PDB file of C-alpha atoms in Angstrom:
ATOM      1  CA  MET A  75    -125.266 -48.224  53.981  1.00 82.00           C
ATOM      2  CA  PHE A  76    -123.539 -47.154  57.185  1.00 92.00           C
ATOM      3  CA  THR A  77    -120.530 -45.316  55.846  1.00 91.00           C
ATOM      4  CA  LYS A  78    -118.655 -44.439  59.025  1.00 94.00           C
ATOM      5  CA  SER A  79    -115.779 -46.728  59.930  1.00 95.00           C
ATOM      6  CA  ILE A  80    -116.277 -49.193  62.779  1.00 96.00           C
ATOM      7  CA  GLY A  81    -113.706 -50.557  65.194  1.00 96.00           C
ATOM      8  CA  PHE A  82    -114.147 -53.569  67.470  1.00 96.00           C
ATOM      9  CA  VAL A  83    -111.830 -53.824  70.434  1.00 96.00           C
ATOM     10  CA  GLY A  84    -112.441 -57.507  71.008  1.00 95.00           C
ATOM     11  CA  GLY A  85    -113.483 -59.973  68.325  1.00 94.00           C
ATOM     12  CA  GLY A  86    -115.304 -62.638  70.322  1.00 93.00           C
ATOM     13  CA  ARG A  87    -118.954 -63.573  70.727  1.00 94.00           C
ATOM     14  CA  VAL A  88    -120.439 -60.081  70.959  1.00 96.00           C
ATOM     15  CA  ALA A  89    -118.645 -58.883  67.830  1.00 96.00           C
ATOM     16  CA  ARG A  90    -119.816 -62.045  66.066  1.00 95.00           C
ATOM     17  CA  ILE A  91    -123.422 -61.390  67.134  1.00 96.00           C
ATOM     18  CA  LEU A  92    -123.481 -57.760  65.987  1.00 97.00           C
ATOM     19  CA  LEU A  93    -121.683 -58.312  62.697  1.00 95.00           C
ATOM     20  CA  GLY A  94    -123.826 -61.386  62.085  1.00 94.00           C
ATOM     21  CA  GLY A  95    -126.948 -59.336  62.706  1.00 96.00           C
ATOM     22  CA  TRP A  96    -125.927 -56.673  60.212  1.00 96.00           C
ATOM     23  CA  ARG A  97    -125.089 -59.366  57.681  1.00 94.00           C
ATOM     24  CA  HIS A  98    -128.468 -61.036  58.294  1.00 94.00           C
ATOM     25  CA  ALA A  99    -130.220 -57.692  57.720  1.00 95.00           C
ATOM     26  CA  GLY A 100    -128.240 -56.989  54.561  1.00 94.00           C
ATOM     27  CA  VAL A 101    -126.648 -53.866  56.032  1.00 94.00           C
ATOM     28  CA  LYS A 102    -123.682 -52.593  54.046  1.00 93.00           C
ATOM     29  CA  LEU A 103    -120.867 -51.388  56.261  1.00 93.00           C
ATOM     30  CA  GLY A 104    -117.823 -49.276  55.541  1.00 90.00           C
ATOM     31  CA  ASP A 105    -114.446 -50.165  57.001  1.00 91.00           C
ATOM     32  CA  VAL A 106    -114.560 -52.607  59.915  1.00 93.00           C
ATOM     33  CA  VAL A 107    -111.340 -53.015  61.913  1.00 94.00           C
ATOM     34  CA  VAL A 108    -111.153 -55.674  64.623  1.00 94.00           C
ATOM     35  CA  SER A 109    -108.494 -56.166  67.266  1.00 93.00           C
ATOM     36  CA  ASP A 110    -108.231 -59.332  69.341  1.00 92.00           C
ATOM     37  CA  PRO A 111    -105.151 -61.110  70.709  1.00 90.00           C
ATOM     38  CA  ASP A 112    -106.694 -64.462  69.762  1.00 89.00           C
ATOM     39  CA  ASP A 113    -106.259 -65.059  66.032  1.00 88.00           C
ATOM     40  CA  SER A 114    -108.795 -67.882  66.115  1.00 90.00           C
ATOM     41  CA  ALA A 115    -111.475 -65.445  67.337  1.00 89.00           C
ATOM     42  CA  ILE A 116    -110.915 -63.153  64.354  1.00 88.00           C
ATOM     43  CA  ASN A 117    -110.790 -66.091  61.945  1.00 89.00           C
ATOM     44  CA  ARG A 118    -114.136 -67.308  63.281  1.00 91.00           C
ATOM     45  CA  LEU A 119    -115.511 -63.791  63.052  1.00 90.00           C
ATOM     46  CA  GLN A 120    -114.488 -63.506  59.423  1.00 87.00           C
ATOM     47  CA  ALA A 121    -115.945 -66.914  58.610  1.00 87.00           C
ATOM     48  CA  SER A 122    -119.316 -66.036  60.177  1.00 86.00           C
ATOM     49  CA  SER A 123    -119.568 -62.569  58.615  1.00 84.00           C
ATOM     50  CA  ALA A 124    -119.496 -63.357  54.900  1.00 76.00           C
ATOM     51  CA  GLY A 125    -120.042 -60.219  52.855  1.00 77.00           C
ATOM     52  CA  ILE A 126    -118.558 -57.922  55.496  1.00 85.00           C
ATOM     53  CA  VAL A 127    -114.953 -56.896  54.912  1.00 83.00           C
ATOM     54  CA  ILE A 128    -113.058 -57.182  58.185  1.00 89.00           C
ATOM     55  CA  HIS A 129    -109.565 -55.792  58.586  1.00 88.00           C
ATOM     56  CA  ARG A 130    -107.374 -57.294  61.278  1.00 89.00           C
ATOM     57  CA  GLY A 131    -105.584 -54.563  63.198  1.00 83.00           C
ATOM     58  CA  ASP A 132    -103.878 -53.830  66.471  1.00 91.00           C
ATOM     59  CA  ILE A 133    -105.774 -52.267  69.349  1.00 94.00           C
ATOM     60  CA  LEU A 134    -104.940 -48.689  68.312  1.00 94.00           C
ATOM     61  CA  ALA A 135    -106.034 -49.353  64.730  1.00 93.00           C
ATOM     62  CA  ALA A 136    -109.465 -50.410  66.018  1.00 94.00           C
ATOM     63  CA  ALA A 137    -109.579 -47.411  68.360  1.00 96.00           C
ATOM     64  CA  ARG A 138    -108.875 -44.942  65.546  1.00 96.00           C
ATOM     65  CA  GLN A 139    -112.189 -45.665  63.808  1.00 96.00           C
ATOM     66  CA  THR A 140    -115.215 -43.359  63.982  1.00 97.00           C
ATOM     67  CA  VAL A 141    -117.475 -45.757  65.919  1.00 98.00           C
ATOM     68  CA  VAL A 142    -115.619 -47.930  68.415  1.00 98.00           C
ATOM     69  CA  PHE A 143    -117.194 -50.922  70.179  1.00 98.00           C
ATOM     70  CA  LEU A 144    -115.608 -52.083  73.441  1.00 97.00           C
ATOM     71  CA  ALA A 145    -116.377 -55.799  73.188  1.00 96.00           C
ATOM     72  CA  VAL A 146    -114.337 -57.032  76.149  1.00 94.00           C
ATOM     73  CA  HIS A 147    -115.225 -58.422  79.566  1.00 90.00           C
ATOM     74  CA  PRO A 148    -115.439 -55.979  82.509  1.00 91.00           C
ATOM     75  CA  PRO A 149    -112.252 -57.268  84.215  1.00 91.00           C
ATOM     76  CA  ALA A 150    -110.244 -56.389  81.098  1.00 92.00           C
ATOM     77  CA  ILE A 151    -111.741 -52.963  80.469  1.00 93.00           C
ATOM     78  CA  ALA A 152    -109.361 -50.923  82.627  1.00 92.00           C
ATOM     79  CA  ASP A 153    -106.281 -52.241  80.825  1.00 93.00           C
ATOM     80  CA  VAL A 154    -107.945 -51.895  77.416  1.00 95.00           C
ATOM     81  CA  LEU A 155    -109.046 -48.318  77.993  1.00 95.00           C
ATOM     82  CA  GLY A 156    -105.594 -47.355  79.135  1.00 93.00           C
ATOM     83  CA  SER A 157    -104.243 -48.747  75.867  1.00 94.00           C
ATOM     84  CA  ILE A 158    -106.679 -46.967  73.550  1.00 96.00           C
ATOM     85  CA  ALA A 159    -107.167 -43.576  75.209  1.00 95.00           C
ATOM     86  CA  SER A 160    -104.416 -41.909  73.204  1.00 93.00           C
ATOM     87  CA  GLY A 161    -105.663 -43.334  69.913  1.00 94.00           C
ATOM     88  CA  LEU A 162    -109.288 -42.165  69.972  1.00 97.00           C
ATOM     89  CA  ARG A 163    -110.373 -39.528  67.484  1.00 96.00           C
ATOM     90  CA  ASP A 164    -111.932 -36.395  68.961  1.00 95.00           C
ATOM     91  CA  ASP A 165    -115.137 -37.062  67.000  1.00 96.00           C
ATOM     92  CA  ALA A 166    -115.276 -40.806  67.749  1.00 97.00           C
ATOM     93  CA  ILE A 167    -118.218 -42.435  69.486  1.00 98.00           C
ATOM     94  CA  VAL A 168    -117.305 -45.244  71.880  1.00 98.00           C
ATOM     95  CA  LEU A 169    -119.900 -47.892  72.780  1.00 98.00           C
ATOM     96  CA  SER A 170    -119.223 -50.120  75.772  1.00 98.00           C
ATOM     97  CA  LEU A 171    -121.027 -53.461  75.628  1.00 98.00           C
ATOM     98  CA  ALA A 172    -120.258 -54.530  79.192  1.00 95.00           C
ATOM     99  CA  PRO A 173    -122.143 -54.275  82.478  1.00 97.00           C
ATOM    100  CA  LYS A 174    -120.691 -52.886  85.701  1.00 96.00           C
ATOM    101  CA  ILE A 175    -118.524 -50.070  84.288  1.00 96.00           C
ATOM    102  CA  THR A 176    -120.516 -46.822  84.265  1.00 97.00           C
ATOM    103  CA  ILE A 177    -120.174 -44.000  81.770  1.00 98.00           C
ATOM    104  CA  ALA A 178    -118.510 -41.868  84.455  1.00 97.00           C
ATOM    105  CA  LYS A 179    -115.923 -44.593  85.108  1.00 97.00           C
ATOM    106  CA  LEU A 180    -115.353 -45.154  81.391  1.00 97.00           C
ATOM    107  CA  SER A 181    -114.718 -41.458  80.897  1.00 97.00           C
ATOM    108  CA  ALA A 182    -112.266 -41.330  83.801  1.00 97.00           C
ATOM    109  CA  MET A 183    -110.352 -44.319  82.406  1.00 96.00           C
ATOM    110  CA  LEU A 184    -110.225 -42.610  78.990  1.00 96.00           C
ATOM    111  CA  ASP A 185    -108.633 -39.432  80.354  1.00 95.00           C
ATOM    112  CA  GLY A 186    -111.881 -37.480  80.177  1.00 96.00           C
ATOM    113  CA  PHE A 187    -113.140 -38.646  76.764  1.00 97.00           C
ATOM    114  CA  SER A 188    -116.916 -38.281  77.021  1.00 96.00           C
ATOM    115  CA  ARG A 189    -118.508 -39.275  73.708  1.00 98.00           C
ATOM    116  CA  LEU A 190    -119.692 -42.507  75.260  1.00 98.00           C
ATOM    117  CA  ILE A 191    -122.614 -44.920  75.042  1.00 98.00           C
ATOM    118  CA  ARG A 192    -123.435 -48.068  76.961  1.00 98.00           C
ATOM    119  CA  VAL A 193    -125.402 -50.904  75.363  1.00 98.00           C
ATOM    120  CA  ILE A 194    -126.323 -54.304  76.781  1.00 98.00           C
ATOM    121  CA  PRO A 195    -126.550 -56.486  73.664  1.00 98.00           C
ATOM    122  CA  ASN A 196    -128.780 -59.513  73.293  1.00 97.00           C
ATOM    123  CA  ALA A 197    -127.833 -62.635  71.324  1.00 98.00           C
ATOM    124  CA  ALA A 198    -131.033 -62.557  69.242  1.00 98.00           C
ATOM    125  CA  SER A 199    -129.552 -59.510  67.493  1.00 98.00           C
ATOM    126  CA  ILE A 200    -127.845 -62.031  65.216  1.00 97.00           C
ATOM    127  CA  VAL A 201    -131.231 -62.633  63.537  1.00 97.00           C
ATOM    128  CA  GLY A 202    -132.639 -59.120  63.977  1.00 97.00           C
ATOM    129  CA  TYR A 203    -134.692 -59.845  67.119  1.00 98.00           C
ATOM    130  CA  GLY A 204    -132.378 -58.367  69.721  1.00 98.00           C
ATOM    131  CA  PHE A 205    -133.344 -56.386  72.787  1.00 98.00           C
ATOM    132  CA  ASN A 206    -130.453 -53.991  73.272  1.00 98.00           C
ATOM    133  CA  PRO A 207    -131.069 -51.276  75.901  1.00 98.00           C
ATOM    134  CA  ILE A 208    -128.948 -48.172  75.461  1.00 98.00           C
ATOM    135  CA  VAL A 209    -127.744 -45.273  77.619  1.00 98.00           C
ATOM    136  CA  TRP A 210    -126.413 -42.098  76.012  1.00 98.00           C
ATOM    137  CA  GLY A 211    -123.531 -40.037  77.301  1.00 96.00           C
ATOM    138  CA  GLU A 212    -124.577 -36.450  77.887  1.00 93.00           C
ATOM    139  CA  CYS A 213    -122.105 -35.007  75.379  1.00 93.00           C
ATOM    140  CA  LEU A 214    -123.640 -36.705  72.352  1.00 97.00           C
ATOM    141  CA  SER A 215    -125.684 -34.534  69.991  1.00 97.00           C
ATOM    142  CA  GLU A 216    -129.014 -35.577  68.513  1.00 97.00           C
ATOM    143  CA  SER A 217    -127.204 -36.119  65.229  1.00 97.00           C
ATOM    144  CA  ASP A 218    -124.802 -38.533  66.949  1.00 97.00           C
ATOM    145  CA  ARG A 219    -127.709 -40.387  68.518  1.00 97.00           C
ATOM    146  CA  SER A 220    -129.557 -40.648  65.222  1.00 97.00           C
ATOM    147  CA  GLU A 221    -126.506 -42.218  63.571  1.00 97.00           C
ATOM    148  CA  ILE A 222    -126.200 -44.837  66.296  1.00 98.00           C
ATOM    149  CA  ARG A 223    -129.932 -45.568  66.200  1.00 97.00           C
ATOM    150  CA  GLU A 224    -129.590 -46.116  62.440  1.00 96.00           C
ATOM    151  CA  LEU A 225    -126.712 -48.531  63.040  1.00 97.00           C
ATOM    152  CA  LEU A 226    -128.424 -50.531  65.797  1.00 98.00           C
ATOM    153  CA  GLN A 227    -132.007 -50.574  64.475  1.00 97.00           C
ATOM    154  CA  PRO A 228    -131.499 -53.565  62.117  1.00 97.00           C
ATOM    155  CA  LEU A 229    -130.457 -55.647  65.130  1.00 98.00           C
ATOM    156  CA  GLY A 230    -133.824 -55.349  66.900  1.00 98.00           C
ATOM    157  CA  GLN A 231    -135.288 -53.225  69.668  1.00 98.00           C
ATOM    158  CA  CYS A 232    -133.057 -50.576  71.195  1.00 97.00           C
ATOM    159  CA  PRO A 233    -134.934 -48.957  74.101  1.00 98.00           C
ATOM    160  CA  GLU A 234    -133.377 -45.917  75.739  1.00 98.00           C
ATOM    161  CA  VAL A 235    -133.169 -46.586  79.478  1.00 98.00           C
ATOM    162  CA  SER A 236    -131.706 -45.282  82.710  1.00 98.00           C
ATOM    163  CA  GLU A 237    -128.122 -46.308  83.381  1.00 98.00           C
ATOM    164  CA  SER A 238    -129.149 -47.595  86.810  1.00 98.00           C
ATOM    165  CA  THR A 239    -131.194 -50.357  85.123  1.00 98.00           C
ATOM    166  CA  LEU A 240    -128.558 -51.725  82.745  1.00 98.00           C
ATOM    167  CA  GLU A 241    -127.304 -54.486  85.034  1.00 98.00           C
ATOM    168  CA  ALA A 242    -130.874 -55.747  85.517  1.00 98.00           C
ATOM    169  CA  TYR A 243    -131.233 -55.892  81.734  1.00 98.00           C
ATOM    170  CA  ALA A 244    -127.920 -57.738  81.535  1.00 98.00           C
ATOM    171  CA  ILE A 245    -129.334 -60.521  83.711  1.00 98.00           C
ATOM    172  CA  VAL A 246    -132.877 -60.583  82.316  1.00 98.00           C
ATOM    173  CA  THR A 247    -132.416 -59.916  78.590  1.00 98.00           C
ATOM    174  CA  ALA A 248    -128.741 -60.496  77.751  1.00 98.00           C
ATOM    175  CA  MET A 249    -128.340 -63.693  79.778  1.00 98.00           C
ATOM    176  CA  GLY A 250    -132.031 -64.616  79.588  1.00 97.00           C
ATOM    177  CA  PRO A 251    -131.888 -66.880  76.522  1.00 97.00           C
ATOM    178  CA  THR A 252    -129.465 -69.187  78.313  1.00 97.00           C
ATOM    179  CA  TYR A 253    -132.160 -69.988  80.871  1.00 97.00           C
ATOM    180  CA  PHE A 254    -134.488 -71.341  78.185  1.00 97.00           C
ATOM    181  CA  TRP A 255    -132.501 -72.553  75.170  1.00 98.00           C
ATOM    182  CA  PRO A 256    -131.400 -75.856  76.782  1.00 97.00           C
ATOM    183  CA  GLN A 257    -135.018 -76.643  77.726  1.00 97.00           C
ATOM    184  CA  TRP A 258    -136.318 -75.829  74.249  1.00 98.00           C
ATOM    185  CA  ALA A 259    -133.590 -77.865  72.595  1.00 98.00           C
ATOM    186  CA  GLU A 260    -134.485 -80.842  74.794  1.00 98.00           C
ATOM    187  CA  LEU A 261    -138.175 -80.442  73.928  1.00 98.00           C
ATOM    188  CA  LEU A 262    -137.282 -80.549  70.225  1.00 98.00           C
ATOM    189  CA  THR A 263    -135.320 -83.755  70.745  1.00 98.00           C
ATOM    190  CA  ILE A 264    -138.142 -85.355  72.722  1.00 98.00           C
ATOM    191  CA  ALA A 265    -140.790 -84.253  70.198  1.00 98.00           C
ATOM    192  CA  GLU A 266    -138.821 -85.896  67.401  1.00 98.00           C
ATOM    193  CA  SER A 267    -138.412 -89.067  69.489  1.00 98.00           C
ATOM    194  CA  PHE A 268    -142.217 -89.153  69.741  1.00 98.00           C
ATOM    195  CA  GLY A 269    -142.464 -89.253  65.954  1.00 98.00           C
ATOM    196  CA  LEU A 270    -142.755 -85.611  64.897  1.00 98.00           C
ATOM    197  CA  SER A 271    -140.589 -84.474  62.029  1.00 98.00           C
ATOM    198  CA  HIS A 272    -137.980 -81.853  62.827  1.00 97.00           C
ATOM    199  CA  GLN A 273    -140.056 -79.230  60.987  1.00 98.00           C
ATOM    200  CA  ASP A 274    -143.285 -80.187  62.737  1.00 98.00           C
ATOM    201  CA  ALA A 275    -141.548 -80.188  66.108  1.00 98.00           C
ATOM    202  CA  THR A 276    -140.018 -76.774  65.371  1.00 98.00           C
ATOM    203  CA  ASP A 277    -143.345 -75.319  64.219  1.00 98.00           C
ATOM    204  CA  GLY A 278    -145.158 -76.716  67.233  1.00 98.00           C
ATOM    205  CA  LEU A 279    -142.618 -75.435  69.729  1.00 98.00           C
ATOM    206  CA  ARG A 280    -142.449 -72.016  68.074  1.00 98.00           C
ATOM    207  CA  GLY A 281    -146.239 -71.686  68.088  1.00 98.00           C
ATOM    208  CA  MET A 282    -146.510 -72.834  71.686  1.00 98.00           C
ATOM    209  CA  LEU A 283    -143.867 -70.362  72.864  1.00 98.00           C
ATOM    210  CA  GLN A 284    -145.438 -67.444  71.033  1.00 97.00           C
ATOM    211  CA  GLY A 285    -148.856 -68.294  72.457  1.00 98.00           C
ATOM    212  CA  ALA A 286    -147.496 -68.863  75.955  1.00 98.00           C
ATOM    213  CA  MET A 287    -145.810 -65.444  75.961  1.00 97.00           C
ATOM    214  CA  ALA A 288    -148.943 -63.729  74.634  1.00 98.00           C
ATOM    215  CA  THR A 289    -151.047 -65.396  77.348  1.00 98.00           C
ATOM    216  CA  LEU A 290    -148.720 -64.365  80.155  1.00 97.00           C
ATOM    217  CA  PHE A 291    -148.063 -60.817  78.959  1.00 97.00           C
ATOM    218  CA  ASP A 292    -151.204 -59.810  77.044  1.00 98.00           C
ATOM    219  CA  SER A 293    -154.193 -61.663  78.546  1.00 98.00           C
ATOM    220  CA  GLY A 294    -154.672 -59.335  81.506  1.00 98.00           C
ATOM    221  CA  MET A 295    -154.616 -62.367  83.791  1.00 98.00           C
ATOM    222  CA  THR A 296    -152.387 -62.684  86.840  1.00 97.00           C
ATOM    223  CA  CYS A 297    -149.459 -65.101  86.787  1.00 96.00           C
ATOM    224  CA  ASP A 298    -151.322 -67.453  89.101  1.00 95.00           C
ATOM    225  CA  GLU A 299    -154.384 -67.384  86.828  1.00 97.00           C
ATOM    226  CA  VAL A 300    -152.240 -68.184  83.787  1.00 97.00           C
ATOM    227  CA  LEU A 301    -150.501 -71.031  85.585  1.00 95.00           C
ATOM    228  CA  ASP A 302    -153.899 -72.475  86.498  1.00 96.00           C
ATOM    229  CA  LEU A 303    -155.003 -72.767  82.845  1.00 97.00           C
ATOM    230  CA  VAL A 304    -153.243 -76.124  82.302  1.00 96.00           C
ATOM    231  CA  PRO A 305    -154.146 -78.794  84.888  1.00 95.00           C
ATOM    232  CA  VAL A 306    -151.478 -81.354  83.974  1.00 96.00           C
ATOM    233  CA  LYS A 307    -147.966 -80.218  84.948  1.00 96.00           C
ATOM    234  CA  PRO A 308    -145.458 -83.045  84.388  1.00 96.00           C
ATOM    235  CA  LEU A 309    -142.619 -80.965  85.825  1.00 95.00           C
ATOM    236  CA  GLY A 310    -144.685 -79.366  88.588  1.00 95.00           C
ATOM    237  CA  GLU A 311    -142.709 -80.994  91.391  1.00 96.00           C
ATOM    238  CA  LEU A 312    -139.548 -79.359  90.037  1.00 96.00           C
ATOM    239  CA  GLU A 313    -140.952 -75.817  90.027  1.00 95.00           C
ATOM    240  CA  PRO A 314    -139.811 -74.953  93.593  1.00 96.00           C
ATOM    241  CA  THR A 315    -136.272 -76.064  92.705  1.00 97.00           C
ATOM    242  CA  LEU A 316    -136.289 -74.029  89.492  1.00 95.00           C
ATOM    243  CA  ARG A 317    -137.623 -70.933  91.230  1.00 96.00           C
ATOM    244  CA  ASP A 318    -135.017 -71.263  93.961  1.00 97.00           C
ATOM    245  CA  ALA A 319    -132.288 -71.582  91.329  1.00 96.00           C
ATOM    246  CA  TYR A 320    -133.423 -68.365  89.669  1.00 96.00           C
ATOM    247  CA  ARG A 321    -133.457 -66.485  92.950  1.00 96.00           C
ATOM    248  CA  THR A 322    -130.139 -67.690  94.314  1.00 97.00           C
ATOM    249  CA  LYS A 323    -128.116 -67.757  91.093  1.00 97.00           C
ATOM    250  CA  LEU A 324    -129.350 -64.512  89.562  1.00 97.00           C
ATOM    251  CA  ILE A 325    -129.147 -62.508  92.758  1.00 97.00           C
ATOM    252  CA  ALA A 326    -125.548 -63.704  93.128  1.00 97.00           C
ATOM    253  CA  VAL A 327    -124.751 -62.590  89.584  1.00 97.00           C
ATOM    254  CA  MET A 328    -126.272 -59.163  90.239  1.00 97.00           C
ATOM    255  CA  GLU A 329    -124.033 -58.746  93.264  1.00 96.00           C
ATOM    256  CA  LYS A 330    -121.015 -59.390  91.051  1.00 95.00           C
ATOM    257  CA  ILE A 331    -121.935 -56.981  88.245  1.00 96.00           C
ATOM    258  CA  ARG A 332    -123.564 -54.173  90.184  1.00 94.00           C
ATOM    259  CA  PRO A 333    -121.511 -50.949  89.775  1.00 93.00           C
TER     260      PRO A 333
END
């Protein structure tokens, strides 16, 4: 059981993912206080986090907890930090879940508060398969870090990385599932239209994806060699368009979120 109290400033998707992941892993939490101006967001959060007691509070109530998650979009962070700076406990640990705003900027916006962490969460944390890179503020002790590792470990991998790489992880790992989920969902639909049961289609797609990843990452072959293994490519003529979309769209996003 994680006994320290937790505050979420923001009760939207990211809060739902993390709380859902702890629920999925059977993690027992102490007090959880969530602040969000949208009542429907908190209602949805409560509905999706059965077994976790969530207290609805104002922004300062969430900020007064021992571990505080900043689960708001970068454009809103400056206003939010100005509202919570006076309410933070001296021994609190604040985790920002947003790209773009560095630890140095967070500290400045919090009137010098320095017990800070940045994490780029991944949606697969909701089933314990997240990839959530983390950057520690320099003022955190090893004991502090151990407590946060204990809290995040049930959600999946939590590699410790350089702050300069976090925005790249935001595009590749945090947003990454959105590049593939629509394609996989369409493949499931098509497989079922061909006569496979939903379970057989799911098993086939899961096995194919696991094997495809192992071949690309673990075979020792180059990308070109891997791509040459299958001679029939029904979507081959679309590959240049897809590659161009990755390059143009993702580079544009990086320009927006780069500190």
